PDB file of C-alpha atoms and ligand atoms in Angstrom:
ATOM      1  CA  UNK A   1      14.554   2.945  -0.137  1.00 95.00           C
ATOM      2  CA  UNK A   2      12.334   3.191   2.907  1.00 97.00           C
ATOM      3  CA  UNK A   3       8.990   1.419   2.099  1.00 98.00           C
ATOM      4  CA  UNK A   4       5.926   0.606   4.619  1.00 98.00           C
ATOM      5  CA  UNK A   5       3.983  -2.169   3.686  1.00 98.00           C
ATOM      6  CA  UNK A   6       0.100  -1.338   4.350  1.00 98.00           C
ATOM      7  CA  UNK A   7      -3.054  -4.200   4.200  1.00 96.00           C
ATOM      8  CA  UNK A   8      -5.719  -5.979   6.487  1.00 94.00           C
ATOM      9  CA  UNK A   9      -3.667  -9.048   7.916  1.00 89.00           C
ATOM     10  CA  UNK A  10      -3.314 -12.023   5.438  1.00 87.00           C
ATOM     11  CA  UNK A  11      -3.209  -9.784   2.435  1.00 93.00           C
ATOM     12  CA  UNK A  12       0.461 -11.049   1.790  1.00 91.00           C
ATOM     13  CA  UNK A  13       2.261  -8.024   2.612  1.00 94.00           C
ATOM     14  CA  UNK A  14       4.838 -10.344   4.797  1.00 94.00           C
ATOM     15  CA  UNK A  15       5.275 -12.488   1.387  1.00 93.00           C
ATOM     16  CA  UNK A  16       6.010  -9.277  -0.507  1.00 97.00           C
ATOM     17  CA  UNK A  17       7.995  -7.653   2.428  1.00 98.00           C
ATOM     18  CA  UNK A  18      10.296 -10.491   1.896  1.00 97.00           C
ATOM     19  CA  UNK A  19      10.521 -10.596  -2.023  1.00 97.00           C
ATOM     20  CA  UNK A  20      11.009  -6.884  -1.966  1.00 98.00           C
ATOM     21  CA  UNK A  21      14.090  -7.246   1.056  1.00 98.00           C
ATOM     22  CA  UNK A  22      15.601  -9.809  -0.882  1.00 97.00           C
ATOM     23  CA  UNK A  23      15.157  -7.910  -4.524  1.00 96.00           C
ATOM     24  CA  UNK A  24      16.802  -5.000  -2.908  1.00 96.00           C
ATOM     25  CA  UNK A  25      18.655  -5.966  -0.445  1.00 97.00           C
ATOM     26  CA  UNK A  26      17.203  -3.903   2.470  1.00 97.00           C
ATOM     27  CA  UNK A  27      16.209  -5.013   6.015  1.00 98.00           C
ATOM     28  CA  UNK A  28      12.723  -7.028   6.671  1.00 98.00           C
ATOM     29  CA  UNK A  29      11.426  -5.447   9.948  1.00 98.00           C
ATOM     30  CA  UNK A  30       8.142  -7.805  10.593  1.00 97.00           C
ATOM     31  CA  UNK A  31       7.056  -6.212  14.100  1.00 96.00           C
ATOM     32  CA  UNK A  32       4.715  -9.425  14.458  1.00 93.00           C
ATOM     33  CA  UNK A  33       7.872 -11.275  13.790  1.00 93.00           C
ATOM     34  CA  UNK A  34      10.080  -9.396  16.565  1.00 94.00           C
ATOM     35  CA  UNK A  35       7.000 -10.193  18.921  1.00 95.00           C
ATOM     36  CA  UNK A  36       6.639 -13.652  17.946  1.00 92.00           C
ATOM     37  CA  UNK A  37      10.157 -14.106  19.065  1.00 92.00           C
ATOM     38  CA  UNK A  38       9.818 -12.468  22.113  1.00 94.00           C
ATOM     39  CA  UNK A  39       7.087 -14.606  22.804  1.00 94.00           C
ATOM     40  CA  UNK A  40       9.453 -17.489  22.200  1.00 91.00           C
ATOM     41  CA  UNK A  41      12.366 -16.398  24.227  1.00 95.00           C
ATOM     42  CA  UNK A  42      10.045 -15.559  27.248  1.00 95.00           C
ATOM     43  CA  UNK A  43      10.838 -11.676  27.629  1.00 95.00           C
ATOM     44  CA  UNK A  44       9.173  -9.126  29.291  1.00 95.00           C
ATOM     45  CA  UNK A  45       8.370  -7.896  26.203  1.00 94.00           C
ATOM     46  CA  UNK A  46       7.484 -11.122  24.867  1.00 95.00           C
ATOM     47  CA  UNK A  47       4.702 -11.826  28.237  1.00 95.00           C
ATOM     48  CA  UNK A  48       2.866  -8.392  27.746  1.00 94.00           C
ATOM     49  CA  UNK A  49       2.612  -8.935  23.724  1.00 95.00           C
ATOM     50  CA  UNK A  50       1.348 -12.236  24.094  1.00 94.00           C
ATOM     51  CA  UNK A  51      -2.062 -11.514  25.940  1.00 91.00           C
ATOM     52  CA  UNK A  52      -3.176  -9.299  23.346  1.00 93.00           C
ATOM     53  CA  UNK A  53      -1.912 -10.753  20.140  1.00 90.00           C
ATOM     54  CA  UNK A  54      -3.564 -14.453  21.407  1.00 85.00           C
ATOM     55  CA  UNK A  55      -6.886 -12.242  21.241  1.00 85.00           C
ATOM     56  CA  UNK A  56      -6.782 -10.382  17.760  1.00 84.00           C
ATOM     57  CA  UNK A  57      -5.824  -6.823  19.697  1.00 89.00           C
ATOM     58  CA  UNK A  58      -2.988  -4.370  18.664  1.00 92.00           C
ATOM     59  CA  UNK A  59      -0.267  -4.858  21.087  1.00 95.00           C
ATOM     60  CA  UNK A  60      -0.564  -0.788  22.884  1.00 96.00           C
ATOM     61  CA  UNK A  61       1.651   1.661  20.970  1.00 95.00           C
ATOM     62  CA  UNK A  62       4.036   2.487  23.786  1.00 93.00           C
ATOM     63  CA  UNK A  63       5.385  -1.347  23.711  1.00 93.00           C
ATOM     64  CA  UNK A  64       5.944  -1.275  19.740  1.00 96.00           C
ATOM     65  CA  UNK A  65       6.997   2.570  18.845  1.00 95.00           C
ATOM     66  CA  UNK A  66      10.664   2.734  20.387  1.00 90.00           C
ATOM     67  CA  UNK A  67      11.311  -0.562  19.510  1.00 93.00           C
ATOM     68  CA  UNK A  68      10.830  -0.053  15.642  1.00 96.00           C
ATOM     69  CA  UNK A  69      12.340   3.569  16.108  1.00 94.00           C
ATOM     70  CA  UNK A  70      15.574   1.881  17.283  1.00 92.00           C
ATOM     71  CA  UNK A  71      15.702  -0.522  14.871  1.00 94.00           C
ATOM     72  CA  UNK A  72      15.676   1.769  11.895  1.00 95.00           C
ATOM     73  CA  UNK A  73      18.390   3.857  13.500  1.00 92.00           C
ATOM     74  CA  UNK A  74      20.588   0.485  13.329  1.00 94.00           C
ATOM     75  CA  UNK A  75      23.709   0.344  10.837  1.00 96.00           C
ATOM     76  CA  UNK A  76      22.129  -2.283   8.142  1.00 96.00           C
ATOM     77  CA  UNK A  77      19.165   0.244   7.788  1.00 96.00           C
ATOM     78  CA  UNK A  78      21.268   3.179   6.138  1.00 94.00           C
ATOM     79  CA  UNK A  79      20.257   2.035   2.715  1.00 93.00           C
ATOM     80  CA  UNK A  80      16.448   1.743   2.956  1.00 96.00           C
ATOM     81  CA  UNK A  81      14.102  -0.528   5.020  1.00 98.00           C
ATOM     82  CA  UNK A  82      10.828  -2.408   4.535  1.00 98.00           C
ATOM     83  CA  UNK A  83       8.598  -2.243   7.327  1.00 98.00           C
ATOM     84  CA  UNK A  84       6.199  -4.969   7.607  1.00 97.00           C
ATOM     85  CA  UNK A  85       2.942  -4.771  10.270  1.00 96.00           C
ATOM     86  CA  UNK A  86       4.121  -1.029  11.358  1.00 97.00           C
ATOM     87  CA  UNK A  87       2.758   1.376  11.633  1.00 98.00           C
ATOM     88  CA  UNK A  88      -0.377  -0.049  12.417  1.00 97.00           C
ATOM     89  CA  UNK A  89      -2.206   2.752  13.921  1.00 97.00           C
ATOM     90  CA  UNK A  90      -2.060   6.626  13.755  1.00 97.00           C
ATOM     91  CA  UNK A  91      -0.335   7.198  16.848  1.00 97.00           C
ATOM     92  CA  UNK A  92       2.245   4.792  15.275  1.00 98.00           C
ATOM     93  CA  UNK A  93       2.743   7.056  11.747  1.00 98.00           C
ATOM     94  CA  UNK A  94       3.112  10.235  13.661  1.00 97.00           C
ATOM     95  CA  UNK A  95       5.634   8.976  15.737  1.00 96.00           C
ATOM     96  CA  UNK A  96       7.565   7.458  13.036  1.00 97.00           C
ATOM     97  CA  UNK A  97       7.460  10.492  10.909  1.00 96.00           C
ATOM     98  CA  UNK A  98       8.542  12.647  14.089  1.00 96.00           C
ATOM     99  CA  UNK A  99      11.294  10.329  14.631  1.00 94.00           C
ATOM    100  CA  UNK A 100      12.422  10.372  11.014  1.00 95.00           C
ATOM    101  CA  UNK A 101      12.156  14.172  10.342  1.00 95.00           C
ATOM    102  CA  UNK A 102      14.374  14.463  13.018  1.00 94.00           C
ATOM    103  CA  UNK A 103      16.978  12.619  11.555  1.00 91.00           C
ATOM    104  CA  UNK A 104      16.049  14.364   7.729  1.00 93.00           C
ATOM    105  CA  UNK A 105      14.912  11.370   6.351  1.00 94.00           C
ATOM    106  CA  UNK A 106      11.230  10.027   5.629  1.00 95.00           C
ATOM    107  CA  UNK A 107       9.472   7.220   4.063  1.00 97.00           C
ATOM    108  CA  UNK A 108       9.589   7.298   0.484  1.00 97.00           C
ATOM    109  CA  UNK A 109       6.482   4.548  -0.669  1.00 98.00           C
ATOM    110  CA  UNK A 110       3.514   3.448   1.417  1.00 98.00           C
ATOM    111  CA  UNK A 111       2.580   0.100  -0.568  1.00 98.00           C
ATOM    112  CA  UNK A 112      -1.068  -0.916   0.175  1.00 98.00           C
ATOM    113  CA  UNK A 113      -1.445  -4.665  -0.766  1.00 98.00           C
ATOM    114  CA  UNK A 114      -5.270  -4.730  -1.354  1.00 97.00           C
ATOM    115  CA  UNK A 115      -7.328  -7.660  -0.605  1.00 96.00           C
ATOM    116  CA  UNK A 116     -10.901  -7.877   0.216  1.00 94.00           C
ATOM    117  CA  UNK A 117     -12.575  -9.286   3.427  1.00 92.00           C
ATOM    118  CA  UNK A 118     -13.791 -12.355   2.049  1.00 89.00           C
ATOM    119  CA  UNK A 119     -10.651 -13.477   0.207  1.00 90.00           C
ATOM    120  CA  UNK A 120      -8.548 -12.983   3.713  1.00 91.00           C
ATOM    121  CA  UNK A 121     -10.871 -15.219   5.670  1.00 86.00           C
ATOM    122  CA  UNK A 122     -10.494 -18.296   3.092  1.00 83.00           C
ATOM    123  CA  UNK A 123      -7.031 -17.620   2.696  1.00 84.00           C
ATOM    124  CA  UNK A 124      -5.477 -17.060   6.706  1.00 85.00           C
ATOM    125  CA  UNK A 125      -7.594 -20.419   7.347  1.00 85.00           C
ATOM    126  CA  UNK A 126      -5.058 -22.227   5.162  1.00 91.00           C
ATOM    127  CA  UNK A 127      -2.088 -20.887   6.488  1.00 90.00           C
ATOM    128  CA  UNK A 128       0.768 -22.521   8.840  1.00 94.00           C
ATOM    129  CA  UNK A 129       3.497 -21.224  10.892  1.00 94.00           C
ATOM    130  CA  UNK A 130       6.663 -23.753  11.985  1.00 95.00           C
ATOM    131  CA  UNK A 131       6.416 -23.958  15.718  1.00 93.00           C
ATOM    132  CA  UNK A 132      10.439 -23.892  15.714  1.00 93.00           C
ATOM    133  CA  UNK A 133      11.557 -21.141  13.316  1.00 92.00           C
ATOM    134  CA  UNK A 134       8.407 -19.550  12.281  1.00 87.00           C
ATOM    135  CA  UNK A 135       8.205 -19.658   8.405  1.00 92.00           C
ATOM    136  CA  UNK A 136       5.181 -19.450   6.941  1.00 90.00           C
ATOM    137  CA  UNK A 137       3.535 -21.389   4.836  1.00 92.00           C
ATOM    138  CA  UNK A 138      -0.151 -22.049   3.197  1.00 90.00           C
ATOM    139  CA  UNK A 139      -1.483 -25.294   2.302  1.00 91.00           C
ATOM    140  CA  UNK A 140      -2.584 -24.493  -0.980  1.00 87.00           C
ATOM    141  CA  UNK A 141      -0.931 -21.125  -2.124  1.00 83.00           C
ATOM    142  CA  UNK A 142       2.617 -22.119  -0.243  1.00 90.00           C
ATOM    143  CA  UNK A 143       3.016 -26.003   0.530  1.00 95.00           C
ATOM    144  CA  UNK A 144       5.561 -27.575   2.250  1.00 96.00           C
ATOM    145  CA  UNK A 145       7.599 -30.516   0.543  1.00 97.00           C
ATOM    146  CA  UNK A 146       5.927 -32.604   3.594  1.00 96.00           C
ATOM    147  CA  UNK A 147       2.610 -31.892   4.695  1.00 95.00           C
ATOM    148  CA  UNK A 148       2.749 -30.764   8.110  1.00 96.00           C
ATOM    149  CA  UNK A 149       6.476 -30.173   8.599  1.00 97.00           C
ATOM    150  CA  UNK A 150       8.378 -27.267   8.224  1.00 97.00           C
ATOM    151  CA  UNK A 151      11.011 -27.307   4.699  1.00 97.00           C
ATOM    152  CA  UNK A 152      13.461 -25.062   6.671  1.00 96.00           C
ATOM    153  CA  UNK A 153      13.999 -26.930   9.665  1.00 97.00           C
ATOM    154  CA  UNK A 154      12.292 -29.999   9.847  1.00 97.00           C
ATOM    155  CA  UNK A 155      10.181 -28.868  12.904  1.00 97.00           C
ATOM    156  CA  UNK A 156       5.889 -28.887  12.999  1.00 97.00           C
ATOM    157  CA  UNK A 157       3.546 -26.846  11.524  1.00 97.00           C
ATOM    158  CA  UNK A 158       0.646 -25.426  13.108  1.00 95.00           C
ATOM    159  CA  UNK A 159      -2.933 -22.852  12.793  1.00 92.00           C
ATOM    160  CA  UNK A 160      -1.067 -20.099  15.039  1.00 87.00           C
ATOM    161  CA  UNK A 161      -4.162 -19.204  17.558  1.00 83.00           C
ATOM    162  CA  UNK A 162      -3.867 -15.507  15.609  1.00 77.00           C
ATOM    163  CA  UNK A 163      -5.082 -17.543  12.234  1.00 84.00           C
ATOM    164  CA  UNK A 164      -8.255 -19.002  13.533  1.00 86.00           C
ATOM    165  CA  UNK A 165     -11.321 -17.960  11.832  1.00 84.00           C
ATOM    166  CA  UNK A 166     -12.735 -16.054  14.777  1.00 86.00           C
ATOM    167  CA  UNK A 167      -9.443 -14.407  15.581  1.00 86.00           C
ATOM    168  CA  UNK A 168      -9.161 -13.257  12.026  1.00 89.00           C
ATOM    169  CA  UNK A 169     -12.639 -11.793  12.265  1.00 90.00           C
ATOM    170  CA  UNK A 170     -11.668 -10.327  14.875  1.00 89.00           C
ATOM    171  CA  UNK A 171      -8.137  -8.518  13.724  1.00 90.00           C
ATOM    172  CA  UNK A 172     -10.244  -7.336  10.626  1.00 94.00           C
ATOM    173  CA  UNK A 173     -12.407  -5.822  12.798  1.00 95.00           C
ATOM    174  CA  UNK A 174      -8.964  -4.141  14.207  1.00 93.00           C
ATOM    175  CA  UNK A 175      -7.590  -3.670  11.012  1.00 95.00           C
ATOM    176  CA  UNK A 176     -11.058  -1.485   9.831  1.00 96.00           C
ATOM    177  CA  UNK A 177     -10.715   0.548  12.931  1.00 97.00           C
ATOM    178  CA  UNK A 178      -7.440   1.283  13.694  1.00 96.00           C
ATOM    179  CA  UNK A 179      -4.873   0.483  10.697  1.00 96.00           C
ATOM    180  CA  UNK A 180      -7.268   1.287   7.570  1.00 96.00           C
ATOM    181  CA  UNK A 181      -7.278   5.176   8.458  1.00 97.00           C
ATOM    182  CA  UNK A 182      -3.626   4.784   7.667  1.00 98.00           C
ATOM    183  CA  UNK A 183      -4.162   4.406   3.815  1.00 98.00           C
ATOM    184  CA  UNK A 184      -5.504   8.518   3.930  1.00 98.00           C
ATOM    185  CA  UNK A 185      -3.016   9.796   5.888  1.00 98.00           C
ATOM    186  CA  UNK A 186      -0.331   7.835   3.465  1.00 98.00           C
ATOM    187  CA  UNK A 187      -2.416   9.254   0.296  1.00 98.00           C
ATOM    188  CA  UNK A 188      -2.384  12.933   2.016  1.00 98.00           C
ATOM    189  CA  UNK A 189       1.396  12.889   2.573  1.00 97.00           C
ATOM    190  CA  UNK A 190       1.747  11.525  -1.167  1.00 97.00           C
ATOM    191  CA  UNK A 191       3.469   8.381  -0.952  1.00 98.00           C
ATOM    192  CA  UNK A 192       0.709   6.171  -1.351  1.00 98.00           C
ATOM    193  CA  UNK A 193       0.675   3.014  -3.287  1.00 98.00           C
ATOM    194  CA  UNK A 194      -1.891   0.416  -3.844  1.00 98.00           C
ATOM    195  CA  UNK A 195      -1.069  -3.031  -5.700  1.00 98.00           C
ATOM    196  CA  UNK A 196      -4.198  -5.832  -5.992  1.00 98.00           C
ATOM    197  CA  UNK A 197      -3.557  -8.046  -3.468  1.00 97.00           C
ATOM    198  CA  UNK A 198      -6.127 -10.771  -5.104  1.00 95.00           C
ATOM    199  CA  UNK A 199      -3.217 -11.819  -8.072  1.00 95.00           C
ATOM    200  CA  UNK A 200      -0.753 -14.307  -8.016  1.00 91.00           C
ATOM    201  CA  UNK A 201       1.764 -13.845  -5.690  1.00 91.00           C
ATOM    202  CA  UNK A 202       4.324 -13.113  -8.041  1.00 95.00           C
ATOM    203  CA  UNK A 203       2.277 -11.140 -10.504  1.00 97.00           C
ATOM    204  CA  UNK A 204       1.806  -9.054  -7.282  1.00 98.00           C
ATOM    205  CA  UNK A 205       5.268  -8.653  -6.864  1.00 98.00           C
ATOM    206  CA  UNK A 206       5.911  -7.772 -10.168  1.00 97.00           C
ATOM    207  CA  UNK A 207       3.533  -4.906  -9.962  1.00 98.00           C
ATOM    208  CA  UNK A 208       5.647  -3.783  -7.393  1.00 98.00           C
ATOM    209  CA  UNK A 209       8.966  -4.089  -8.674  1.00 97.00           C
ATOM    210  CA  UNK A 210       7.621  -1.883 -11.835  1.00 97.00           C
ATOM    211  CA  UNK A 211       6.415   1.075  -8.813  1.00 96.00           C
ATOM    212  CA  UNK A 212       9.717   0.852  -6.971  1.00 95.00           C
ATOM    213  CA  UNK A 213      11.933   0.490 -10.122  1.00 90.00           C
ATOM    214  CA  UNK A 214      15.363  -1.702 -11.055  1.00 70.00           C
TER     215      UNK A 214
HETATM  216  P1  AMP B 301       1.490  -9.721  12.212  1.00 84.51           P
HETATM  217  O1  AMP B 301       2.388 -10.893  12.154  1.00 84.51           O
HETATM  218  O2  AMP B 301       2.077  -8.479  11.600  1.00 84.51           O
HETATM  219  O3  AMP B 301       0.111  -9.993  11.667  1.00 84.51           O
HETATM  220  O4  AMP B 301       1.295  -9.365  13.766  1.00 84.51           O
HETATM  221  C1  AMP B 301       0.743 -10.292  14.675  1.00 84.51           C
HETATM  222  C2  AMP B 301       0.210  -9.558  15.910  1.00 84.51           C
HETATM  223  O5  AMP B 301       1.274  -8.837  16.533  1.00 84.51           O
HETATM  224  C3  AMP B 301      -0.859  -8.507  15.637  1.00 84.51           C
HETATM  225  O6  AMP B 301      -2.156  -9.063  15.525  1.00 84.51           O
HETATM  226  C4  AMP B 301      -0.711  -7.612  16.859  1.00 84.51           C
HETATM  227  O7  AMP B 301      -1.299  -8.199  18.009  1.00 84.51           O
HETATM  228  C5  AMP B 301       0.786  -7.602  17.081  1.00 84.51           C
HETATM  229  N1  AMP B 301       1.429  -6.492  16.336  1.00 84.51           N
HETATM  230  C6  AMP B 301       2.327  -6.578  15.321  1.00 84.51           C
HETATM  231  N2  AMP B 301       2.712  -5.367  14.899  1.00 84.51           N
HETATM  232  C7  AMP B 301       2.040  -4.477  15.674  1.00 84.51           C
HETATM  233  C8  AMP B 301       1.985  -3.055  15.730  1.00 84.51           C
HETATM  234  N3  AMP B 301       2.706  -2.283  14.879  1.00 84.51           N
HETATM  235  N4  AMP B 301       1.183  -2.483  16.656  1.00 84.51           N
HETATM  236  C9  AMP B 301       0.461  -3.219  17.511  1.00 84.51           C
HETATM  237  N5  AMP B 301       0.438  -4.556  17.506  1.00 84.51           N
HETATM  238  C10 AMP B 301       1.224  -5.203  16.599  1.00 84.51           C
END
């Protein structure tokens, strides 16, 4: 099963991403995560992402399209796939498509986890990121068994700069102009899904188990 997850950033489609690997036993692909560790590990790749995701900007297409192309070609993807933060533009879907037609395969559910504006902002304010391994958590929604430290590793938790409220205005912004126009071209090719992001996070998920089936 080869699922994209679609919605503005801090709709939870990285929570669900993970429920859904786990459920069915597919691949996570979190872009944001492969650059986050870049970033960590000092690459190339790692320098050039950093500038833009620090400032609420798409990192440009070129440095994000092979990369996730390669990845799904790997031998753990066979079975399926859930791509989380890609594609976020249309550039992005094209290429992906292109890349999968040529291989006779294609992406079977776009899953649009809707959230409005004003829910996002209160919610990305509360969340926290482990400086070390880079769970995720939120203070009210997710806590930790220690405020302020990480339950998987012991490590600190901090705002990441990308969860400040002015960056977050700012990737919505993004998110309206560039990722939203997704959500058509997902509906046009037929494989759109939309679950309301606003529920509990595991009445969300089971809204999407019932889509994608046992
Ligand atoms: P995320 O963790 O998915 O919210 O991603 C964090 C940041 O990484 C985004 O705000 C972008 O700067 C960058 N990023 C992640 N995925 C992509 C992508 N597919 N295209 C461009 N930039 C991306």
């Amino acid at each position: 099963m080869k699922i994209i997850m679609l919605g503005a950033p801090g709709a939870g489609k990285g929570t669900q991403a993970k429920l859904i690997a786990d459920q069915y036993q597919i691949p996570h692909i979190s872009t944001g995560d492969i650059f986050r560790a870049n970033i960590k590990n000092g690459t190339e790749l790692g320098k050039k992402a950093k500038s833009y995701m620090d400032q609420g900007l798409l990192v440009p297409d070129e440095l994000v399209v092979d990369l996730v192309v390669d990845r799904v070609a790997q031998d753990d993807c066979v079975n399926g796939y859930v791509l989380d933060g890609f594609p976020r533009t249309i550039p992005q879907a094209t290429a992906l498509d292109e890349a999968l037609i040529k291989k006779g395969t294609g992406i079977d559910y776009a899953l649009n986890v809707d959230v409005p504006d004003e829910n996002i902002i209160r919610r990305m304010s509360g969340r926290r990121a482990c400086v070390n391994c880079g769970a995720t958590y939120h203070i009210v929604h997710i806590p930790t068994k220690v405020e302020g430290i990480c339950d998987r590793c012991g490590s600190e938790l901090i705002l990441r700069d990308d969860d400040k409220p002015e960056t977050v205005q700012k990737r919505l912004n993004v998110y309206h102009e560039q990722t939203q126009p997704l959500i058509d071209y997902y509906s046009k090719a037929g494989i759109l899904v939309s679950v309301d992001g606003t529920k509990d996070m595991m009445e969300v998920f089971a809204d999407i188990e019932k889509i994608l089936g046992e």
